PDB file of C-alpha atoms in Angstrom:
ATOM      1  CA  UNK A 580      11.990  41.587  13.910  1.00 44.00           C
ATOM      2  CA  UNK A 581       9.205  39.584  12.593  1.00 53.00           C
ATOM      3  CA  UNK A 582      10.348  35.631  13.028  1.00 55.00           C
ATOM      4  CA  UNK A 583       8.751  34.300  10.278  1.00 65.00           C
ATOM      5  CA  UNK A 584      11.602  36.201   7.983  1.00 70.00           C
ATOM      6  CA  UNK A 585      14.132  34.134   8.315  1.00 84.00           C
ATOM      7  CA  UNK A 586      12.057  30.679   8.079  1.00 87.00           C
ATOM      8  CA  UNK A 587      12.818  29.537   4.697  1.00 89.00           C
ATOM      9  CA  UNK A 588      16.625  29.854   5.509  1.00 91.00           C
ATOM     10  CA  UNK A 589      16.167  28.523   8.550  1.00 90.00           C
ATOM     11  CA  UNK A 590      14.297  25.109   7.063  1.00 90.00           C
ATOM     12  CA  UNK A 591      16.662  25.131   4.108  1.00 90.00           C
ATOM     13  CA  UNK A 592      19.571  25.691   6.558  1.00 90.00           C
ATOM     14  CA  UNK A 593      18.295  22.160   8.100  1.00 90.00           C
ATOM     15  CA  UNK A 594      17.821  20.321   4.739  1.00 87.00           C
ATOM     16  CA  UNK A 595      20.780  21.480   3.037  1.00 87.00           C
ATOM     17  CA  UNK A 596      22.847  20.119   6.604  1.00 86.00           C
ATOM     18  CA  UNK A 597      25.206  23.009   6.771  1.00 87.00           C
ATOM     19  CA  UNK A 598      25.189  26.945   6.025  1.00 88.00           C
ATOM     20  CA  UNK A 599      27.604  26.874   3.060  1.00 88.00           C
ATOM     21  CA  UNK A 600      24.984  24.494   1.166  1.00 89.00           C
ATOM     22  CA  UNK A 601      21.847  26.219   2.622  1.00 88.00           C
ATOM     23  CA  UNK A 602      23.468  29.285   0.941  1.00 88.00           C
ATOM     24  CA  UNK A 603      24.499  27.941  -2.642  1.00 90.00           C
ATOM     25  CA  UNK A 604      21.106  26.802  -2.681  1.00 87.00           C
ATOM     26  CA  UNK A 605      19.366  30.173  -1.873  1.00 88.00           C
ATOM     27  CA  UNK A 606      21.761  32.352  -3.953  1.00 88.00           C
ATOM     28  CA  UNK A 607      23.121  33.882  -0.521  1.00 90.00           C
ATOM     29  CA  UNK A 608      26.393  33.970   1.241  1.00 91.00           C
ATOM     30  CA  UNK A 609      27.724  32.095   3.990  1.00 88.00           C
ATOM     31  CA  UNK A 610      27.569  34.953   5.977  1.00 90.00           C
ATOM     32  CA  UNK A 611      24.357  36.265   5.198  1.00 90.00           C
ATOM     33  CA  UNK A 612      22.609  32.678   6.034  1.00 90.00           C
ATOM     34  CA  UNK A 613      24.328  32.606   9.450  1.00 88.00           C
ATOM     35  CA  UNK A 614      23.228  36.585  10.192  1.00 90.00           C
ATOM     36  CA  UNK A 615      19.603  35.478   9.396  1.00 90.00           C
ATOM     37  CA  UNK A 616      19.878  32.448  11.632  1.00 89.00           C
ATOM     38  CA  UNK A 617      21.486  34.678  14.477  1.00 89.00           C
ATOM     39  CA  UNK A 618      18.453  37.205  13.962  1.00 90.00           C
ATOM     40  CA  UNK A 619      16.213  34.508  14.367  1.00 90.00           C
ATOM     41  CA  UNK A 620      17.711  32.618  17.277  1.00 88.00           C
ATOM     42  CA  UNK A 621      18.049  36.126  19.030  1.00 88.00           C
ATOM     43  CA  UNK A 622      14.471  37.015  18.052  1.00 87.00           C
ATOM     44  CA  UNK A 623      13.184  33.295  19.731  1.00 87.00           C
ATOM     45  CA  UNK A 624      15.584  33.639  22.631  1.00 88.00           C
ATOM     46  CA  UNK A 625      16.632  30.056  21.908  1.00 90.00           C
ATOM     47  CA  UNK A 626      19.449  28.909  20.560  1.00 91.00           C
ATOM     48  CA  UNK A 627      18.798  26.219  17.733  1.00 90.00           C
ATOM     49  CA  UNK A 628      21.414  24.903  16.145  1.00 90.00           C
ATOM     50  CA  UNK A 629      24.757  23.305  17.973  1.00 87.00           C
ATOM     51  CA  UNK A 630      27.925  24.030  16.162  1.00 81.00           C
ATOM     52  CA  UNK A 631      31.171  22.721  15.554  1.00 75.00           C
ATOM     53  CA  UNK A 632      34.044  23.140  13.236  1.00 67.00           C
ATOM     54  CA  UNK A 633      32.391  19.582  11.863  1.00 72.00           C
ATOM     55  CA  UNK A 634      29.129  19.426  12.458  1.00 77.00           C
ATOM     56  CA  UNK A 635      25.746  21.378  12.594  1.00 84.00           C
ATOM     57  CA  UNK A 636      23.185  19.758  14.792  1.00 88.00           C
ATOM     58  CA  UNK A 637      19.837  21.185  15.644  1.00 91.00           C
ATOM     59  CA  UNK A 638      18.994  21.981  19.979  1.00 91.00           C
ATOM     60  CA  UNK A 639      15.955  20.218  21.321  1.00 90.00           C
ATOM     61  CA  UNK A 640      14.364  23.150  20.601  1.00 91.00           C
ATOM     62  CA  UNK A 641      15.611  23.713  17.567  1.00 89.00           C
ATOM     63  CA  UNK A 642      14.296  20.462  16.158  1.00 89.00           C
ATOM     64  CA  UNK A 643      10.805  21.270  17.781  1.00 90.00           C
ATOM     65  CA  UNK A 644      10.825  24.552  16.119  1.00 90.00           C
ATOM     66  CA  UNK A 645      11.663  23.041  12.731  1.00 89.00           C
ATOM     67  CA  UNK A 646       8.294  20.569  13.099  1.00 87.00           C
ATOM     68  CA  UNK A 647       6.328  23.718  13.193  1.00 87.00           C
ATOM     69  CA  UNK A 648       8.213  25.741  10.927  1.00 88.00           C
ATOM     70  CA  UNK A 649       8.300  23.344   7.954  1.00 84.00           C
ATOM     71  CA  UNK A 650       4.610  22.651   8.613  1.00 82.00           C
ATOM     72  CA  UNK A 651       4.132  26.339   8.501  1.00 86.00           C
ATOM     73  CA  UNK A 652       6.212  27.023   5.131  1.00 83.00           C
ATOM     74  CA  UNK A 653       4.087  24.144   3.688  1.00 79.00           C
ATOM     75  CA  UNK A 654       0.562  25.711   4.781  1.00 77.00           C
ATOM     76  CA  UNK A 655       1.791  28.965   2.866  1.00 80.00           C
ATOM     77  CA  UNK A 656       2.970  27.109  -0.123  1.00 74.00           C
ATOM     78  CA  UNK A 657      -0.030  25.215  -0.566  1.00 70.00           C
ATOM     79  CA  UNK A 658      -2.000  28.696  -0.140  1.00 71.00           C
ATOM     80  CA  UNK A 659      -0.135  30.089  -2.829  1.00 70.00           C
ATOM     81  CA  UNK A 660      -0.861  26.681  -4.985  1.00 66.00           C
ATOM     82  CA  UNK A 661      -4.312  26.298  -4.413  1.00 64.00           C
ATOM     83  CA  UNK A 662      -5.248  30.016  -5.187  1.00 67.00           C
ATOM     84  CA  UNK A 663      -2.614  29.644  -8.372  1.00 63.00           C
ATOM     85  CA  UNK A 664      -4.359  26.372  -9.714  1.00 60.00           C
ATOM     86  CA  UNK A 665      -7.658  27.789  -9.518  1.00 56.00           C
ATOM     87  CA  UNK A 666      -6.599  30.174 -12.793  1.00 59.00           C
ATOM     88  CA  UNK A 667      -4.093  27.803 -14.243  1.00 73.00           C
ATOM     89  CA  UNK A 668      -4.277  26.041 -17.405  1.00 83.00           C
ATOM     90  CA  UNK A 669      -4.132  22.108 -17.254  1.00 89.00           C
ATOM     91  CA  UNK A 670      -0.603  21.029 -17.933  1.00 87.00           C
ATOM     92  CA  UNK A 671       2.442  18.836 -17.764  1.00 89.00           C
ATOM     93  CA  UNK A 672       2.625  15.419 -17.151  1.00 90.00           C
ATOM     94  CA  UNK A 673       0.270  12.971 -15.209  1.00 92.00           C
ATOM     95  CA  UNK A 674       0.947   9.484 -13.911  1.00 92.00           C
ATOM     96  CA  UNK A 675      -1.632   7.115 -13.538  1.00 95.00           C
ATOM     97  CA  UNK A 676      -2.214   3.383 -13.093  1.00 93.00           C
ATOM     98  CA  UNK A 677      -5.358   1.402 -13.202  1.00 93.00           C
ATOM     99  CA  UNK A 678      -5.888  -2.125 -14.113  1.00 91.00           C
ATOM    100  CA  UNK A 679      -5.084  -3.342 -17.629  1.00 90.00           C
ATOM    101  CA  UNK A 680      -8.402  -4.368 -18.456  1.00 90.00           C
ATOM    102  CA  UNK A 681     -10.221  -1.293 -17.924  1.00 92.00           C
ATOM    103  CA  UNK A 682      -7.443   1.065 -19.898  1.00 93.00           C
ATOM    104  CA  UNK A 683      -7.491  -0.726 -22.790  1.00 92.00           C
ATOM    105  CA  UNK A 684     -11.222  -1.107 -22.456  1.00 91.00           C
ATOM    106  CA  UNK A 685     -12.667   2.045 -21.385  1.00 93.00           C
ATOM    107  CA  UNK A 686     -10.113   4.538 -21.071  1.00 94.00           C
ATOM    108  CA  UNK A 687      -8.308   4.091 -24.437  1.00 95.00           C
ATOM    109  CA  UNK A 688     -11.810   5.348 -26.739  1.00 95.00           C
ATOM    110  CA  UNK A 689     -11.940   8.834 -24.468  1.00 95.00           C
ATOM    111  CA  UNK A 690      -8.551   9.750 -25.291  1.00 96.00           C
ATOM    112  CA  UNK A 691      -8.838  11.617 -28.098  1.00 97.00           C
ATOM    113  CA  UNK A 692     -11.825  13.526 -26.242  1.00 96.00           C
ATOM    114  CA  UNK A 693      -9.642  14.305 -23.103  1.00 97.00           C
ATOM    115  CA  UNK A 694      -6.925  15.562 -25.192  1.00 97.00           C
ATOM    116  CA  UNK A 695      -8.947  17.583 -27.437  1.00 96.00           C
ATOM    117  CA  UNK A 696     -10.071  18.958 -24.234  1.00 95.00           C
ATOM    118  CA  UNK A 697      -6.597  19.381 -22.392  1.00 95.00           C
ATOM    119  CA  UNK A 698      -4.176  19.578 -25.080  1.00 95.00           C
ATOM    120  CA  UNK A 699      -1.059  20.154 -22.715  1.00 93.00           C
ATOM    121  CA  UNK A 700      -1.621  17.307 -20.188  1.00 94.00           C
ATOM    122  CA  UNK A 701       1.012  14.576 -21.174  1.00 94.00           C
ATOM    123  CA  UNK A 702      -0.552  11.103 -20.008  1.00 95.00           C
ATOM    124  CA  UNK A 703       1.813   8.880 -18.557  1.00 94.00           C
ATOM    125  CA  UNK A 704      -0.475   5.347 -18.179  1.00 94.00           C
ATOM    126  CA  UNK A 705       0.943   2.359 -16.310  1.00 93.00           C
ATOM    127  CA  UNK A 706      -1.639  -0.793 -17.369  1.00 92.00           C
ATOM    128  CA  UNK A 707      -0.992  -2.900 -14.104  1.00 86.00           C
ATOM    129  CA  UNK A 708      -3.590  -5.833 -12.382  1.00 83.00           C
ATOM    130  CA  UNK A 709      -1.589  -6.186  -9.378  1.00 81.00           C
ATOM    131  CA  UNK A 710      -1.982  -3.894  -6.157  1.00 79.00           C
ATOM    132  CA  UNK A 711       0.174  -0.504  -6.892  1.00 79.00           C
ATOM    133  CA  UNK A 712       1.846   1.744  -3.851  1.00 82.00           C
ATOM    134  CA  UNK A 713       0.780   4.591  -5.316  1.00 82.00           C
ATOM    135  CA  UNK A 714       3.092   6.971  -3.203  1.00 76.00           C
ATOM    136  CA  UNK A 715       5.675   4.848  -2.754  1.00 75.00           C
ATOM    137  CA  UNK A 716       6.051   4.354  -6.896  1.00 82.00           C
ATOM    138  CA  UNK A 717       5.452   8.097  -7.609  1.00 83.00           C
ATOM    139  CA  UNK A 718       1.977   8.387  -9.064  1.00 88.00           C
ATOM    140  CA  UNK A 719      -0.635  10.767  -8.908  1.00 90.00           C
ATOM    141  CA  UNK A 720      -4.190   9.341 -10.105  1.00 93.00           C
ATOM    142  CA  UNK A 721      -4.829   5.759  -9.506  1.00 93.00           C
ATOM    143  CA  UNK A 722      -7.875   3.491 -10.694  1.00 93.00           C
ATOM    144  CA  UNK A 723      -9.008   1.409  -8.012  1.00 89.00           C
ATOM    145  CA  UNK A 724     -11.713  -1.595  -8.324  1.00 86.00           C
ATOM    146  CA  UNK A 725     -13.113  -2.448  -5.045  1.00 77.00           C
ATOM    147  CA  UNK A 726     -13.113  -0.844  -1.094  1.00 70.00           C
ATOM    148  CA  UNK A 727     -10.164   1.099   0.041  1.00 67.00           C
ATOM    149  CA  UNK A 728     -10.294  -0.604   3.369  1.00 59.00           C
ATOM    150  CA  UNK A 729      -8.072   1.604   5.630  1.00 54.00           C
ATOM    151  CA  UNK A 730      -6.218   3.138   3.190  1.00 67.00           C
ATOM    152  CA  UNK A 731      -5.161   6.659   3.483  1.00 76.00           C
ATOM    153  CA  UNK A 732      -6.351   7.677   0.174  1.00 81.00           C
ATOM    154  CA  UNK A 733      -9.044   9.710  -1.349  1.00 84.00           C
ATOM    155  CA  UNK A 734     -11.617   8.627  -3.261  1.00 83.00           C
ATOM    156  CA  UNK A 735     -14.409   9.398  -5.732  1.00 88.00           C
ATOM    157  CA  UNK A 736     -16.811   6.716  -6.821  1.00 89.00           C
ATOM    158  CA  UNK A 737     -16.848   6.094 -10.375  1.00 89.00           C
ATOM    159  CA  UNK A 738     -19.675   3.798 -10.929  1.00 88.00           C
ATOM    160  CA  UNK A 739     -20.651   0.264  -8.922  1.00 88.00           C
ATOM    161  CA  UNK A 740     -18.742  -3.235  -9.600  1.00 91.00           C
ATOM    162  CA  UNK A 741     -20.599  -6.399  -9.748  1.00 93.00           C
ATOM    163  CA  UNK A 742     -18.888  -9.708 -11.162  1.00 95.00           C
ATOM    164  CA  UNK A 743     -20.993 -12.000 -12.496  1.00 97.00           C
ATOM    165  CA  UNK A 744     -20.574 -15.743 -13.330  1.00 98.00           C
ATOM    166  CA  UNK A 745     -20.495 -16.297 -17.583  1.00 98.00           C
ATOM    167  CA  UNK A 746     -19.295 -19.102 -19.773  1.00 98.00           C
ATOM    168  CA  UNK A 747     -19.598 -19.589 -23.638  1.00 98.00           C
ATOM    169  CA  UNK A 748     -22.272 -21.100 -24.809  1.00 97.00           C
ATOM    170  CA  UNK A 749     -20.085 -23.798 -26.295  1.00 96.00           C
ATOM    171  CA  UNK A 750     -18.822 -24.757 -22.656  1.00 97.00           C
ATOM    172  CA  UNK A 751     -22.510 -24.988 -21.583  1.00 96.00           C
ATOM    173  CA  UNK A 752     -23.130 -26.990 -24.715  1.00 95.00           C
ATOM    174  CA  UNK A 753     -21.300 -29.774 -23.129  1.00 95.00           C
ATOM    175  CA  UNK A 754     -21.410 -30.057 -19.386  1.00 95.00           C
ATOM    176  CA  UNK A 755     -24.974 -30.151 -17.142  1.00 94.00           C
ATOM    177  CA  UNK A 756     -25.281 -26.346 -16.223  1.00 92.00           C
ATOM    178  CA  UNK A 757     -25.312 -25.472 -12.453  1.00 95.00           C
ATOM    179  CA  UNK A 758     -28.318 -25.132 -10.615  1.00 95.00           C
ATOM    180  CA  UNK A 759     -26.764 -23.904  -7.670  1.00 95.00           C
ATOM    181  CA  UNK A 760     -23.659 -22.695  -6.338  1.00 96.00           C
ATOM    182  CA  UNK A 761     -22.677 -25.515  -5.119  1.00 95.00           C
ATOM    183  CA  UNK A 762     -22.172 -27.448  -8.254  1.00 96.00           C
ATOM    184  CA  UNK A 763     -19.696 -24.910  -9.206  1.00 96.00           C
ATOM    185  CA  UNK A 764     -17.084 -27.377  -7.341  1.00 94.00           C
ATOM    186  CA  UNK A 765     -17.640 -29.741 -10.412  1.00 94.00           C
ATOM    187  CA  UNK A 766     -16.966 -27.113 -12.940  1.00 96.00           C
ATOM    188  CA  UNK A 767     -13.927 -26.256 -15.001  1.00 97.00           C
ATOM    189  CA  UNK A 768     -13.658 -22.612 -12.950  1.00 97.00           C
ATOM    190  CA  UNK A 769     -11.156 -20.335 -14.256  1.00 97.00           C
ATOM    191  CA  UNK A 770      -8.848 -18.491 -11.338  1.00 96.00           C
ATOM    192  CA  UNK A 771      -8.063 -14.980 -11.107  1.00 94.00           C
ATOM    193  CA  UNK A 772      -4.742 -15.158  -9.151  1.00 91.00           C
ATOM    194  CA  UNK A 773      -4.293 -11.820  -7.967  1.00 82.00           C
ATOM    195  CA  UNK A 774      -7.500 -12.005  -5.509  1.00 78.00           C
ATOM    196  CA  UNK A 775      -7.374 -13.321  -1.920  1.00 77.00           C
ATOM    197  CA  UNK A 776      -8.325 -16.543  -1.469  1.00 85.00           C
ATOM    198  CA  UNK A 777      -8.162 -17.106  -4.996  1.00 89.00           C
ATOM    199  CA  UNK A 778     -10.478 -20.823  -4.825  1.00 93.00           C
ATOM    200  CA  UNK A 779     -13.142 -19.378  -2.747  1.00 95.00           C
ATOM    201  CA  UNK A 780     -15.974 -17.718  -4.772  1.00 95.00           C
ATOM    202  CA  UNK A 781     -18.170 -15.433  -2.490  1.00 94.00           C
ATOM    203  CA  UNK A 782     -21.763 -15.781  -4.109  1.00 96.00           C
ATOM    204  CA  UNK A 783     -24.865 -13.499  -2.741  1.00 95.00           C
ATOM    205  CA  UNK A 784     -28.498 -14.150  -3.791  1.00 93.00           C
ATOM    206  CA  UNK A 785     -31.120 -11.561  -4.434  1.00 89.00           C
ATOM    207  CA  UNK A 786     -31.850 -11.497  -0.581  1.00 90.00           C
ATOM    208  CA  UNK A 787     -28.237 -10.645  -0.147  1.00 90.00           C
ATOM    209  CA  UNK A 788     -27.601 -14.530   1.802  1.00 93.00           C
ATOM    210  CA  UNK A 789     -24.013 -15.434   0.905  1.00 95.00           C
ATOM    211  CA  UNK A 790     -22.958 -18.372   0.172  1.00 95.00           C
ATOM    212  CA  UNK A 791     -18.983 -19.726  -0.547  1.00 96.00           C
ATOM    213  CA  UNK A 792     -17.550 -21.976  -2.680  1.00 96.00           C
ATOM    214  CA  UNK A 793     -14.298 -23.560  -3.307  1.00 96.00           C
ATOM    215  CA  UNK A 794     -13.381 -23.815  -7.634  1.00 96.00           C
ATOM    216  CA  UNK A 795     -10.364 -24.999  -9.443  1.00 94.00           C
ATOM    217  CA  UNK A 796     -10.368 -25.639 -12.934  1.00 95.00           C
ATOM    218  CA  UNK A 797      -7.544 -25.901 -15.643  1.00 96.00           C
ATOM    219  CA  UNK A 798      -6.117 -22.248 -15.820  1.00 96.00           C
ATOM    220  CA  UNK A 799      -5.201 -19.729 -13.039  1.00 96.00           C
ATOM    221  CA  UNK A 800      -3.606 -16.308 -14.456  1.00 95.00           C
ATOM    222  CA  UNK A 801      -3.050 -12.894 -12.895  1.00 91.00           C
ATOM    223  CA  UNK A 802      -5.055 -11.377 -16.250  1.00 91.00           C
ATOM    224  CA  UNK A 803      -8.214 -10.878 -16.653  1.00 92.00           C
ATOM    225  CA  UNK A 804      -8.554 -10.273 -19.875  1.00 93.00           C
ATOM    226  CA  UNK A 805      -6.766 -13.878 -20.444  1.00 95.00           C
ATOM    227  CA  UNK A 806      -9.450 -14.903 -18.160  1.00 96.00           C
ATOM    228  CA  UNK A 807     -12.067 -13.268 -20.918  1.00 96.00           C
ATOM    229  CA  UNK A 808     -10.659 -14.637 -23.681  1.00 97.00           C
ATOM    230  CA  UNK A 809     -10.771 -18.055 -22.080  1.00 97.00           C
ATOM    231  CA  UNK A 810     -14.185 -18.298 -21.630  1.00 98.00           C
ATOM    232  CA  UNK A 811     -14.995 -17.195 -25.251  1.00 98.00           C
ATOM    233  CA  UNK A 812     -12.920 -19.928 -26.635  1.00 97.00           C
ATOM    234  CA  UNK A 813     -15.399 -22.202 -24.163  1.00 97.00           C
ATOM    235  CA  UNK A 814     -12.334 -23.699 -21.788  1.00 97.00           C
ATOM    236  CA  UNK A 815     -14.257 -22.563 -18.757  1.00 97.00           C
ATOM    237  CA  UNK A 816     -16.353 -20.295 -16.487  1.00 97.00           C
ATOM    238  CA  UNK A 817     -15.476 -17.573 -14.866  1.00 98.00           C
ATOM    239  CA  UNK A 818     -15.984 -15.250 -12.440  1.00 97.00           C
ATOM    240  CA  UNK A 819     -15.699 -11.678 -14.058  1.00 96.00           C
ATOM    241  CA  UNK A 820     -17.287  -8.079 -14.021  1.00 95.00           C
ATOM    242  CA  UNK A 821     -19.588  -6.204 -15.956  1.00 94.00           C
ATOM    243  CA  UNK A 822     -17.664  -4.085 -17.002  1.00 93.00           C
ATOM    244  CA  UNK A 823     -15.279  -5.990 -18.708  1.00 94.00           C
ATOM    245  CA  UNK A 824     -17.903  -8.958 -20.206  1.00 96.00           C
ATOM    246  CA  UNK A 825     -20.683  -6.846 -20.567  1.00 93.00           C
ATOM    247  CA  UNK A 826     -20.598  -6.459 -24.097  1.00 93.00           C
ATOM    248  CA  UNK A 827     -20.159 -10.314 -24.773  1.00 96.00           C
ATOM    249  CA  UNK A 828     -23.097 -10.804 -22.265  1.00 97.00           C
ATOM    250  CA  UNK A 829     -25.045  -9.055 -24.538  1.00 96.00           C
ATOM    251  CA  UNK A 830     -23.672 -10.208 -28.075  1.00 97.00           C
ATOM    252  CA  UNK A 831     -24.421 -13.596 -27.026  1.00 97.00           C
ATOM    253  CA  UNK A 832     -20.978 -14.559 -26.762  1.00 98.00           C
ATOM    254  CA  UNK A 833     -21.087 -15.487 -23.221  1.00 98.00           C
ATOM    255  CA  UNK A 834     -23.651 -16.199 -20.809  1.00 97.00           C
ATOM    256  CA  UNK A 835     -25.036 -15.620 -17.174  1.00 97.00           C
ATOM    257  CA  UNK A 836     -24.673 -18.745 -15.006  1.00 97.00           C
ATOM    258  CA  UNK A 837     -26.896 -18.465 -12.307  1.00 97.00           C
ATOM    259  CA  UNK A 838     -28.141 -15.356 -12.556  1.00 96.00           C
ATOM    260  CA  UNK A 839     -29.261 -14.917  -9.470  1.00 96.00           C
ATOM    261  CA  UNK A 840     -25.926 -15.055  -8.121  1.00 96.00           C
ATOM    262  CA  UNK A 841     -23.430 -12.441  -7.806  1.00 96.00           C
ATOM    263  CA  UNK A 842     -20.151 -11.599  -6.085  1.00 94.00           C
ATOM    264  CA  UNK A 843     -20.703  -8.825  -3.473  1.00 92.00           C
ATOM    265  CA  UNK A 844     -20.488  -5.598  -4.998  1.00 91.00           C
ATOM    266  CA  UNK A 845     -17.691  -3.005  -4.576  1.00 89.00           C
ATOM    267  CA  UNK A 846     -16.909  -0.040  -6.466  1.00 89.00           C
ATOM    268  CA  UNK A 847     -14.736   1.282  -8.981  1.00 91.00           C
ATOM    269  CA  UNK A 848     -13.001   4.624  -7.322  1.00 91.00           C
ATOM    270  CA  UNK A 849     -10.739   7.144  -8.913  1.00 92.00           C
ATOM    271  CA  UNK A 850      -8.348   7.899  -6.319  1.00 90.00           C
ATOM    272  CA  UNK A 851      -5.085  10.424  -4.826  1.00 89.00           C
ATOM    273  CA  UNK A 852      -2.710  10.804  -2.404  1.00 83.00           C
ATOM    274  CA  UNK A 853      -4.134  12.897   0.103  1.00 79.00           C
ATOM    275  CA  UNK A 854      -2.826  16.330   0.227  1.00 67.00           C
ATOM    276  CA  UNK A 855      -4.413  20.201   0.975  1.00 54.00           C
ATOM    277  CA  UNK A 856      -4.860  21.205  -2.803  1.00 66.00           C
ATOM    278  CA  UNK A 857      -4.785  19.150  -6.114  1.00 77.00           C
ATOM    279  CA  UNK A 858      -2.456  20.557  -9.307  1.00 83.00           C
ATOM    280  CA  UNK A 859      -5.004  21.572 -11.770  1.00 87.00           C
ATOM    281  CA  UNK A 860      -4.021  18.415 -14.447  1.00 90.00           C
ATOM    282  CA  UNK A 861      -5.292  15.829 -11.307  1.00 90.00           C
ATOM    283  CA  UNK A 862      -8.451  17.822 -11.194  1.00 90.00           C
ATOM    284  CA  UNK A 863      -8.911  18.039 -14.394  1.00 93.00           C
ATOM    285  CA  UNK A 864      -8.358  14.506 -14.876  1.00 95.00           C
ATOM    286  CA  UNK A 865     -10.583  13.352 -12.466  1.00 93.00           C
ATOM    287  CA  UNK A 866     -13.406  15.102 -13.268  1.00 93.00           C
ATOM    288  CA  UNK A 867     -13.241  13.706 -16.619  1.00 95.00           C
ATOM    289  CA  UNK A 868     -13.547   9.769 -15.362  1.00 94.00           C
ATOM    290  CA  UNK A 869     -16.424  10.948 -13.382  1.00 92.00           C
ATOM    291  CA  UNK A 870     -17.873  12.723 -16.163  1.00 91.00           C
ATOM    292  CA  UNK A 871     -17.658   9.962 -18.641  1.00 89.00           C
ATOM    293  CA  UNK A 872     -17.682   6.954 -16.325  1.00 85.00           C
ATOM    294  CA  UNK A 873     -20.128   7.695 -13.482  1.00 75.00           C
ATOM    295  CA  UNK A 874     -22.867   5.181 -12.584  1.00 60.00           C
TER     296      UNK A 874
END
């Protein structure tokens, strides 16, 4: 007999915790699940399961065997995916967070183009600033600004992040600008609250010396678009990226503050769950961020 017949009854046989379930769940009878377990045990020469009147319990070596089977019934499905998605057509629904800011922003004017182009993806979009478990909370793409550290996730790089420090003309209108970062600590310097060491501003130079700083000013918010619209009504400076100020950098709207300065730059990553094959709505998904948002 070859083994690997009665795997998927076996594993099922495991999940399900008894043979009556493993069979209502396989369309099979009692009977027929505990013949295929029998052939298998007598085709191993090792008895897996223990069995009672009340209880089913998997042998030391039938839990070892179950490791390597499940691992082995996962290989084969993910064969079967992987060759599938190649063919399929993108559909069904995808769940993704990324920051609030850069939805709204960036992602929201590519819809119609994505959906022109993949008609039967269904976008589910979670607009969140604070750190998501992806796999924990049951999503599948994730926008990520800044290094993944040690995180087990994969990655593509979308495009660099620099923040830069801007205030409203209005605000510099009134105070004696900075002429280095260490007048900052006089400043009205609005918080983002959702970064480490929220006070501390990391600045680098040209030459790529850093230098840090400790702000406060009269507002501290976990949004940074509230953090935008602050500085364009002139309550403050801030501490912001390019990608969301950019376009009042160059309206006028706001301005650089020393210039020269910069918080280190990171990197705005698409990312996944890691995993031997991606459905073909993730992959078709992703490569549309990089397409429209690379570098």
């Amino acid at each position: 007999m070859n083994s690997l017949d009665g795997l998927p009854v076996f594993v099922r046989t495991v999940r399900e915790g008894s043979f009556s379930a493993a069979a209502r769940a396989l369309d099979l009878t009692p009977s027929a699940v505990s013949k295929q377990i029998g052939r298998l045990e007598d085709s191993l020469a090792v008895r897996l399961f223990n069995r009672t009147t009340r209880r089913l319990s998997l042998t030391e070596e039938g839990a070892a065997f179950y490791e390597r089977a499940s691992r082995i019934l996962a290989d084969l499905d993910d064969a079967a995916a992987s060759i599938s998605s190649l063919r399929a057509v993108p559909r069904g629904r995808l769940r993704v967070t990324m920051p609030s800011g850069f939805g709204v922003i960036h992602l929201l004017p590519v819809l119609p183009a994505f959906y022109a182009r993949y008609p039967e993806v269904a976008l589910d979009i979670d607009l969140n600033d604070r750190f998501v478990d992806m796999v924990e909370e049951g999503f599948d793409v994730a926008l990520r600004i800044g290094d993944l550290g040690d995180s087990s996730l994969i990655g593509r790089r979308l495009a660099a992040n620099r923040r830069v420090l801007a205030a409203a003309p209005g605000y510099l209108d009134r105070v004696v600008p900075p002429q280095g970062p260490a007048d900052l600590a006089a400043h009205n310097c609005l918080v983002y609250t959702y970064r480490a060491q929220r006070h501390d501003w990391h600045l680098v130079d040209e030459a790529g010396a850093e230098t840090v700083v400790t702000v406060g000013g009269t507002l501290e918010t976990n949004n940074p678009m509230m953090l935008r619209g602050a500085a364009l009504a002139g309550i403050g400076m801030v501490l912001l990226p390019l990608w969301l100020i950019g376009p009042d950098l160059k309206a006028g709207r706001l301005r650089r503050v020393l210039p020269d300065y910069h918080w280190p730059d990171s990197a705005i990553q698409v990312v996944y769950p890691p995993g031997r094959h991606l459905s073909a709505r993730v992959r078709c998904f992703i490569d549309f961020l990089v397409e429209r948002f690379a570098d």
